[in-house]
mmCIF file of N, CA and C in Angstrom:
data_model
loop_
_atom_site.group_PDB
_atom_site.id
_atom_site.type_symbol
_atom_site.label_atom_id
_atom_site.label_comp_id
_atom_site.label_asym_id
_atom_site.label_seq_id
_atom_site.Cartn_x
_atom_site.Cartn_y
_atom_site.Cartn_z
ATOM 1 N N MET A 1009 33.595 24.748 13.254
ATOM 2 C CA MET A 1009 32.959 23.453 13.033
ATOM 3 C C MET A 1009 33.337 22.991 11.631
ATOM 4 N N ILE A 1010 33.911 21.812 11.542
ATOM 5 C CA ILE A 1010 34.262 21.222 10.250
ATOM 6 C C ILE A 1010 33.162 20.245 9.854
ATOM 7 N N LEU A 1011 32.660 20.397 8.634
ATOM 8 C CA LEU A 1011 31.596 19.536 8.117
ATOM 9 C C LEU A 1011 32.126 18.795 6.893
ATOM 10 N N VAL A 1012 32.064 17.455 6.924
ATOM 11 C CA VAL A 1012 32.537 16.661 5.787
ATOM 12 C C VAL A 1012 31.599 15.476 5.546
ATOM 13 N N ASN A 1013 31.621 14.982 4.318
ATOM 14 C CA ASN A 1013 30.819 13.795 4.017
ATOM 15 C C ASN A 1013 31.668 12.534 3.982
ATOM 16 N N THR A 1014 32.894 12.621 4.485
ATOM 17 C CA THR A 1014 33.764 11.452 4.622
ATOM 18 C C THR A 1014 33.702 10.968 6.068
ATOM 19 N N ASP A 1015 34.291 9.804 6.331
ATOM 20 C CA ASP A 1015 34.258 9.285 7.702
ATOM 21 C C ASP A 1015 35.505 9.678 8.495
ATOM 22 N N TYR A 1016 36.265 10.641 7.999
ATOM 23 C CA TYR A 1016 37.468 11.104 8.683
ATOM 24 C C TYR A 1016 37.690 12.577 8.343
ATOM 25 N N ILE A 1017 38.543 13.216 9.133
ATOM 26 C CA ILE A 1017 39.004 14.576 8.849
ATOM 27 C C ILE A 1017 40.520 14.489 8.813
ATOM 28 N N SER A 1018 41.103 14.808 7.687
ATOM 29 C CA SER A 1018 42.555 14.672 7.500
ATOM 30 C C SER A 1018 43.334 15.330 8.629
ATOM 31 N N GLY A 1019 44.293 14.572 9.169
ATOM 32 C CA GLY A 1019 45.169 15.085 10.199
ATOM 33 C C GLY A 1019 44.573 15.136 11.588
ATOM 34 N N LYS A 1020 43.358 14.621 11.767
ATOM 35 C CA LYS A 1020 42.703 14.675 13.074
ATOM 36 C C LYS A 1020 42.383 13.274 13.567
ATOM 37 N N THR A 1021 42.553 13.065 14.861
ATOM 38 C CA THR A 1021 42.090 11.853 15.506
ATOM 39 C C THR A 1021 40.752 12.191 16.140
ATOM 40 N N LEU A 1022 39.754 11.336 15.895
ATOM 41 C CA LEU A 1022 38.384 11.679 16.270
ATOM 42 C C LEU A 1022 37.825 10.789 17.369
ATOM 43 N N GLU A 1023 37.042 11.410 18.228
ATOM 44 C CA GLU A 1023 36.231 10.691 19.209
ATOM 45 C C GLU A 1023 34.777 10.884 18.778
ATOM 46 N N THR A 1024 34.058 9.786 18.600
ATOM 47 C CA THR A 1024 32.650 9.862 18.195
ATOM 48 C C THR A 1024 31.794 10.288 19.382
ATOM 49 N N LEU A 1025 30.924 11.269 19.155
ATOM 50 C CA LEU A 1025 30.027 11.730 20.212
ATOM 51 C C LEU A 1025 28.625 11.162 20.041
ATOM 52 N N SER A 1026 27.991 11.469 18.908
ATOM 53 C CA SER A 1026 26.604 11.054 18.714
ATOM 54 C C SER A 1026 26.162 11.388 17.299
ATOM 55 N N ILE A 1027 25.091 10.759 16.871
ATOM 56 C CA ILE A 1027 24.470 11.168 15.615
ATOM 57 C C ILE A 1027 23.751 12.497 15.869
ATOM 58 N N VAL A 1028 23.818 13.377 14.890
ATOM 59 C CA VAL A 1028 23.115 14.658 14.975
ATOM 60 C C VAL A 1028 22.325 14.847 13.683
ATOM 61 N N LYS A 1029 21.245 15.617 13.782
ATOM 62 C CA LYS A 1029 20.409 15.817 12.601
ATOM 63 C C LYS A 1029 19.741 17.173 12.657
ATOM 64 N N GLY A 1030 19.274 17.585 11.498
ATOM 65 C CA GLY A 1030 18.491 18.809 11.391
ATOM 66 C C GLY A 1030 17.485 18.601 10.278
ATOM 67 N N CYS A 1031 16.317 19.202 10.404
ATOM 68 C CA CYS A 1031 15.320 19.048 9.347
ATOM 69 C C CYS A 1031 14.441 20.280 9.271
ATOM 70 N N THR A 1032 13.762 20.408 8.147
ATOM 71 C CA THR A 1032 12.794 21.474 7.942
ATOM 72 C C THR A 1032 11.833 21.048 6.846
ATOM 73 N N ILE A 1033 10.672 21.635 6.857
ATOM 74 C CA ILE A 1033 9.706 21.455 5.768
ATOM 75 C C ILE A 1033 9.430 22.845 5.212
ATOM 76 N N GLN A 1034 9.637 22.999 3.926
ATOM 77 C CA GLN A 1034 9.480 24.292 3.268
ATOM 78 C C GLN A 1034 8.412 24.207 2.192
ATOM 79 N N SER A 1035 7.770 25.335 1.934
ATOM 80 C CA SER A 1035 6.800 25.394 0.838
ATOM 81 C C SER A 1035 6.862 26.764 0.187
ATOM 82 N N LYS A 1036 6.322 26.856 -0.999
ATOM 83 C CA LYS A 1036 6.167 28.120 -1.714
ATOM 84 C C LYS A 1036 4.693 28.464 -1.712
ATOM 85 N N HIS A 1037 4.389 29.754 -1.794
ATOM 86 C CA HIS A 1037 2.982 30.148 -1.772
ATOM 87 C C HIS A 1037 2.284 29.769 -3.080
ATOM 88 N N VAL A 1038 0.989 29.754 -3.043
ATOM 89 C CA VAL A 1038 0.180 29.240 -4.147
ATOM 90 C C VAL A 1038 0.455 29.979 -5.461
ATOM 91 N N GLY A 1039 0.771 31.264 -5.401
ATOM 92 C CA GLY A 1039 1.080 32.020 -6.620
ATOM 93 C C GLY A 1039 2.293 31.448 -7.341
ATOM 94 N N LYS A 1040 3.316 31.080 -6.570
ATOM 95 C CA LYS A 1040 4.518 30.472 -7.165
ATOM 96 C C LYS A 1040 4.186 29.093 -7.727
ATOM 97 N N ASP A 1041 3.335 28.347 -7.034
ATOM 98 C CA ASP A 1041 2.934 27.024 -7.531
ATOM 99 C C ASP A 1041 2.235 27.137 -8.880
ATOM 100 N N ILE A 1042 1.358 28.113 -9.020
ATOM 101 C CA ILE A 1042 0.649 28.297 -10.291
ATOM 102 C C ILE A 1042 1.629 28.692 -11.396
ATOM 103 N N ALA A 1043 2.536 29.613 -11.090
ATOM 104 C CA ALA A 1043 3.534 30.032 -12.074
ATOM 105 C C ALA A 1043 4.406 28.856 -12.494
ATOM 106 N N ASN A 1044 4.791 28.011 -11.543
ATOM 107 C CA ASN A 1044 5.618 26.846 -11.865
ATOM 108 C C ASN A 1044 4.843 25.818 -12.673
ATOM 109 N N ALA A 1045 3.553 25.701 -12.443
ATOM 110 C CA ALA A 1045 2.734 24.771 -13.229
ATOM 111 C C ALA A 1045 2.758 25.174 -14.695
ATOM 112 N N PHE A 1046 2.672 26.467 -14.982
ATOM 113 C CA PHE A 1046 2.761 26.931 -16.366
ATOM 114 C C PHE A 1046 4.161 26.718 -16.934
ATOM 115 N N LYS A 1047 5.170 26.889 -16.102
ATOM 116 C CA LYS A 1047 6.567 26.706 -16.533
ATOM 117 C C LYS A 1047 6.808 25.266 -16.974
ATOM 118 N N THR A 1048 6.146 24.306 -16.346
ATOM 119 C CA THR A 1048 6.352 22.907 -16.723
ATOM 120 C C THR A 1048 5.847 22.623 -18.136
ATOM 121 N N LEU A 1049 4.971 23.465 -18.648
ATOM 122 C CA LEU A 1049 4.465 23.275 -20.014
ATOM 123 C C LEU A 1049 5.543 23.566 -21.057
ATOM 124 N N VAL A 1050 6.422 24.517 -20.767
ATOM 125 C CA VAL A 1050 7.448 24.894 -21.743
ATOM 126 C C VAL A 1050 8.835 24.368 -21.370
ATOM 127 N N GLY A 1051 8.989 23.895 -20.140
ATOM 128 C CA GLY A 1051 10.266 23.339 -19.702
ATOM 129 C C GLY A 1051 11.172 24.401 -19.101
ATOM 130 N N GLY A 1052 12.236 23.954 -18.516
ATOM 131 C CA GLY A 1052 13.217 24.847 -17.894
ATOM 132 C C GLY A 1052 13.242 24.690 -16.393
ATOM 133 N N GLU A 1053 14.191 25.371 -15.800
ATOM 134 C CA GLU A 1053 14.375 25.282 -14.347
ATOM 135 C C GLU A 1053 13.257 26.002 -13.615
ATOM 136 N N LEU A 1054 12.787 25.393 -12.562
ATOM 137 C CA LEU A 1054 11.787 25.996 -11.683
ATOM 138 C C LEU A 1054 12.554 26.701 -10.561
ATOM 139 N N THR A 1055 12.992 27.930 -10.843
ATOM 140 C CA THR A 1055 13.927 28.613 -9.949
ATOM 141 C C THR A 1055 13.377 28.829 -8.543
ATOM 142 N N SER A 1056 12.079 29.060 -8.411
ATOM 143 C CA SER A 1056 11.551 29.265 -7.057
ATOM 144 C C SER A 1056 11.665 27.990 -6.230
ATOM 145 N N TYR A 1057 11.542 26.825 -6.870
ATOM 146 C CA TYR A 1057 11.723 25.568 -6.144
ATOM 147 C C TYR A 1057 13.200 25.308 -5.842
ATOM 148 N N THR A 1058 14.076 25.689 -6.763
ATOM 149 C CA THR A 1058 15.512 25.572 -6.501
ATOM 150 C C THR A 1058 15.884 26.424 -5.295
ATOM 151 N N GLU A 1059 15.390 27.645 -5.258
ATOM 152 C CA GLU A 1059 15.646 28.529 -4.117
ATOM 153 C C GLU A 1059 15.076 27.940 -2.830
ATOM 154 N N MET A 1060 13.884 27.382 -2.910
ATOM 155 C CA MET A 1060 13.248 26.787 -1.743
ATOM 156 C C MET A 1060 14.107 25.647 -1.190
ATOM 157 N N MET A 1061 14.602 24.782 -2.076
ATOM 158 C CA MET A 1061 15.404 23.644 -1.620
ATOM 159 C C MET A 1061 16.759 24.097 -1.070
ATOM 160 N N ASN A 1062 17.384 25.101 -1.688
ATOM 161 C CA ASN A 1062 18.643 25.632 -1.156
ATOM 162 C C ASN A 1062 18.445 26.217 0.229
ATOM 163 N N GLU A 1063 17.357 26.956 0.411
ATOM 164 C CA GLU A 1063 17.039 27.521 1.716
ATOM 165 C C GLU A 1063 16.770 26.417 2.736
ATOM 166 N N ALA A 1064 16.046 25.395 2.337
ATOM 167 C CA ALA A 1064 15.736 24.283 3.240
ATOM 168 C C ALA A 1064 17.004 23.555 3.666
ATOM 169 N N ARG A 1065 17.917 23.301 2.727
ATOM 170 C CA ARG A 1065 19.180 22.641 3.084
ATOM 171 C C ARG A 1065 19.988 23.492 4.066
ATOM 172 N N ALA A 1066 20.012 24.809 3.846
ATOM 173 C CA ALA A 1066 20.760 25.693 4.741
ATOM 174 C C ALA A 1066 20.163 25.686 6.151
ATOM 175 N N ILE A 1067 18.852 25.731 6.249
ATOM 176 C CA ILE A 1067 18.187 25.707 7.561
ATOM 177 C C ILE A 1067 18.452 24.385 8.263
ATOM 178 N N ALA A 1068 18.295 23.275 7.551
ATOM 179 C CA ALA A 1068 18.509 21.953 8.149
ATOM 180 C C ALA A 1068 19.959 21.802 8.620
ATOM 181 N N THR A 1069 20.907 22.263 7.798
ATOM 182 C CA THR A 1069 22.325 22.178 8.170
ATOM 183 C C THR A 1069 22.598 23.008 9.419
ATOM 184 N N LYS A 1070 22.048 24.209 9.484
ATOM 185 C CA LYS A 1070 22.230 25.068 10.660
ATOM 186 C C LYS A 1070 21.702 24.373 11.910
ATOM 187 N N ARG A 1071 20.565 23.735 11.820
ATOM 188 C CA ARG A 1071 19.989 23.040 12.977
ATOM 189 C C ARG A 1071 20.851 21.852 13.401
ATOM 190 N N MET A 1072 21.424 21.134 12.424
ATOM 191 C CA MET A 1072 22.307 20.020 12.746
ATOM 192 C C MET A 1072 23.559 20.531 13.466
ATOM 193 N N VAL A 1073 24.144 21.611 12.960
ATOM 194 C CA VAL A 1073 25.342 22.179 13.574
ATOM 195 C C VAL A 1073 25.038 22.646 14.995
ATOM 196 N N GLU A 1074 23.900 23.274 15.202
ATOM 197 C CA GLU A 1074 23.521 23.710 16.554
ATOM 198 C C GLU A 1074 23.425 22.531 17.511
ATOM 199 N N GLU A 1075 22.881 21.415 17.035
ATOM 200 C CA GLU A 1075 22.785 20.213 17.875
ATOM 201 C C GLU A 1075 24.173 19.691 18.217
ATOM 202 N N ALA A 1076 25.072 19.708 17.233
ATOM 203 C CA ALA A 1076 26.447 19.246 17.466
ATOM 204 C C ALA A 1076 27.183 20.170 18.436
ATOM 205 N N GLU A 1077 26.977 21.472 18.303
ATOM 206 C CA GLU A 1077 27.628 22.431 19.203
ATOM 207 C C GLU A 1077 27.202 22.216 20.646
ATOM 208 N N LYS A 1078 25.949 21.844 20.868
ATOM 209 C CA LYS A 1078 25.462 21.572 22.230
ATOM 210 C C LYS A 1078 26.199 20.385 22.847
ATOM 211 N N LEU A 1079 26.702 19.481 22.001
ATOM 212 C CA LEU A 1079 27.460 18.326 22.477
ATOM 213 C C LEU A 1079 28.945 18.643 22.651
ATOM 214 N N GLY A 1080 29.354 19.841 22.247
ATOM 215 C CA GLY A 1080 30.769 20.214 22.315
ATOM 216 C C GLY A 1080 31.581 19.668 21.161
ATOM 217 N N ALA A 1081 30.947 19.375 20.052
ATOM 218 C CA ALA A 1081 31.618 18.786 18.894
ATOM 219 C C ALA A 1081 32.527 19.798 18.198
ATOM 220 N N ASP A 1082 33.589 19.273 17.597
ATOM 221 C CA ASP A 1082 34.488 20.078 16.775
ATOM 222 C C ASP A 1082 34.172 19.926 15.292
ATOM 223 N N GLY A 1083 33.440 18.863 14.949
ATOM 224 C CA GLY A 1083 33.118 18.618 13.558
ATOM 225 C C GLY A 1083 31.993 17.605 13.424
ATOM 226 N N ILE A 1084 31.555 17.435 12.173
ATOM 227 C CA ILE A 1084 30.538 16.430 11.855
ATOM 228 C C ILE A 1084 31.021 15.688 10.627
ATOM 229 N N VAL A 1085 31.063 14.353 10.728
ATOM 230 C CA VAL A 1085 31.515 13.522 9.613
ATOM 231 C C VAL A 1085 30.337 12.709 9.075
ATOM 232 N N ASN A 1086 30.552 12.134 7.897
ATOM 233 C CA ASN A 1086 29.537 11.282 7.242
ATOM 234 C C ASN A 1086 28.201 12.013 7.046
ATOM 235 N N ILE A 1087 28.259 13.261 6.638
ATOM 236 C CA ILE A 1087 27.034 14.047 6.459
ATOM 237 C C ILE A 1087 26.278 13.557 5.231
ATOM 238 N N ARG A 1088 24.976 13.385 5.405
ATOM 239 C CA ARG A 1088 24.097 12.942 4.310
ATOM 240 C C ARG A 1088 22.839 13.795 4.311
ATOM 241 N N TYR A 1089 22.323 14.050 3.117
ATOM 242 C CA TYR A 1089 21.074 14.793 2.945
ATOM 243 C C TYR A 1089 20.026 13.880 2.328
ATOM 244 N N ALA A 1090 18.782 14.105 2.697
ATOM 245 C CA ALA A 1090 17.665 13.398 2.073
ATOM 246 C C ALA A 1090 16.500 14.382 1.988
ATOM 247 N N SER A 1091 15.663 14.180 0.992
ATOM 248 C CA SER A 1091 14.484 15.032 0.864
ATOM 249 C C SER A 1091 13.307 14.189 0.402
ATOM 250 N N SER A 1092 12.136 14.696 0.705
ATOM 251 C CA SER A 1092 10.922 14.013 0.256
ATOM 252 C C SER A 1092 9.814 15.041 0.134
ATOM 253 N N ALA A 1093 8.879 14.755 -0.761
ATOM 254 C CA ALA A 1093 7.707 15.617 -0.914
ATOM 255 C C ALA A 1093 6.721 15.286 0.186
ATOM 256 N N VAL A 1094 6.276 16.296 0.905
ATOM 257 C CA VAL A 1094 5.306 16.103 1.975
ATOM 258 C C VAL A 1094 3.902 16.287 1.414
ATOM 259 N N MET A 1095 3.772 17.246 0.511
ATOM 260 C CA MET A 1095 2.531 17.510 -0.216
ATOM 261 C C MET A 1095 2.924 18.323 -1.440
ATOM 262 N N GLN A 1096 2.027 18.577 -2.331
ATOM 263 C CA GLN A 1096 2.373 19.327 -3.526
ATOM 264 C C GLN A 1096 2.896 20.708 -3.139
ATOM 265 N N GLY A 1097 4.085 21.026 -3.615
ATOM 266 C CA GLY A 1097 4.674 22.333 -3.337
ATOM 267 C C GLY A 1097 5.397 22.434 -2.016
ATOM 268 N N ALA A 1098 5.500 21.343 -1.257
ATOM 269 C CA ALA A 1098 6.210 21.365 0.023
ATOM 270 C C ALA A 1098 7.159 20.179 0.091
ATOM 271 N N ALA A 1099 8.340 20.431 0.619
ATOM 272 C CA ALA A 1099 9.347 19.372 0.706
ATOM 273 C C ALA A 1099 10.006 19.380 2.079
ATOM 274 N N GLU A 1100 10.320 18.181 2.550
ATOM 275 C CA GLU A 1100 11.079 18.023 3.781
ATOM 276 C C GLU A 1100 12.530 17.772 3.390
ATOM 277 N N VAL A 1101 13.433 18.422 4.090
ATOM 278 C CA VAL A 1101 14.859 18.164 3.931
ATOM 279 C C VAL A 1101 15.391 17.765 5.292
ATOM 280 N N ILE A 1102 16.128 16.671 5.335
ATOM 281 C CA ILE A 1102 16.788 16.237 6.563
ATOM 282 C C ILE A 1102 18.264 16.038 6.253
ATOM 283 N N VAL A 1103 19.088 16.429 7.189
ATOM 284 C CA VAL A 1103 20.530 16.221 7.094
ATOM 285 C C VAL A 1103 20.962 15.561 8.393
ATOM 286 N N TYR A 1104 21.887 14.616 8.286
ATOM 287 C CA TYR A 1104 22.353 13.932 9.475
ATOM 288 C C TYR A 1104 23.818 13.561 9.311
ATOM 289 N N GLY A 1105 24.487 13.369 10.433
ATOM 290 C CA GLY A 1105 25.893 12.989 10.431
ATOM 291 C C GLY A 1105 26.310 12.588 11.834
ATOM 292 N N THR A 1106 27.588 12.355 11.996
ATOM 293 C CA THR A 1106 28.139 11.942 13.287
ATOM 294 C C THR A 1106 28.962 13.074 13.859
ATOM 295 N N ALA A 1107 28.563 13.559 15.029
ATOM 296 C CA ALA A 1107 29.314 14.606 15.712
ATOM 297 C C ALA A 1107 30.575 14.002 16.300
ATOM 298 N N VAL A 1108 31.710 14.707 16.148
ATOM 299 C CA VAL A 1108 32.990 14.216 16.639
ATOM 300 C C VAL A 1108 33.736 15.318 17.383
ATOM 301 N N LYS A 1109 34.625 14.885 18.253
ATOM 302 C CA LYS A 1109 35.512 15.781 18.974
ATOM 303 C C LYS A 1109 36.933 15.383 18.621
ATOM 304 N N PHE A 1110 37.805 16.375 18.460
ATOM 305 C CA PHE A 1110 39.211 16.100 18.170
ATOM 306 C C PHE A 1110 39.919 15.686 19.460
ATOM 307 N N ILE A 1111 40.736 14.639 19.364
ATOM 308 C CA ILE A 1111 41.517 14.224 20.545
ATOM 309 C C ILE A 1111 43.002 14.294 20.238
#
């Protein structure tokens, strides 16, 4: 499966199949939230939140690819990510793109 954020794949002629997407909502436990609250007082990276968002993007991408595979896609073009806070300490990540087949 080829994943790109462009509207083409070099050297390939594409047939558009459908839009595909994947999403997840992730959170950290309250202990991490308290530790991060103290971290904001002195500044610096909130590594547990960085890890949470990286994990969320990976899960969402996997779900999008699974949806594309069910359609028989060879790739996904125009991939975009978006995120939003659902509540304090929890974030939604959605990824979407266009599933394509090589012709």
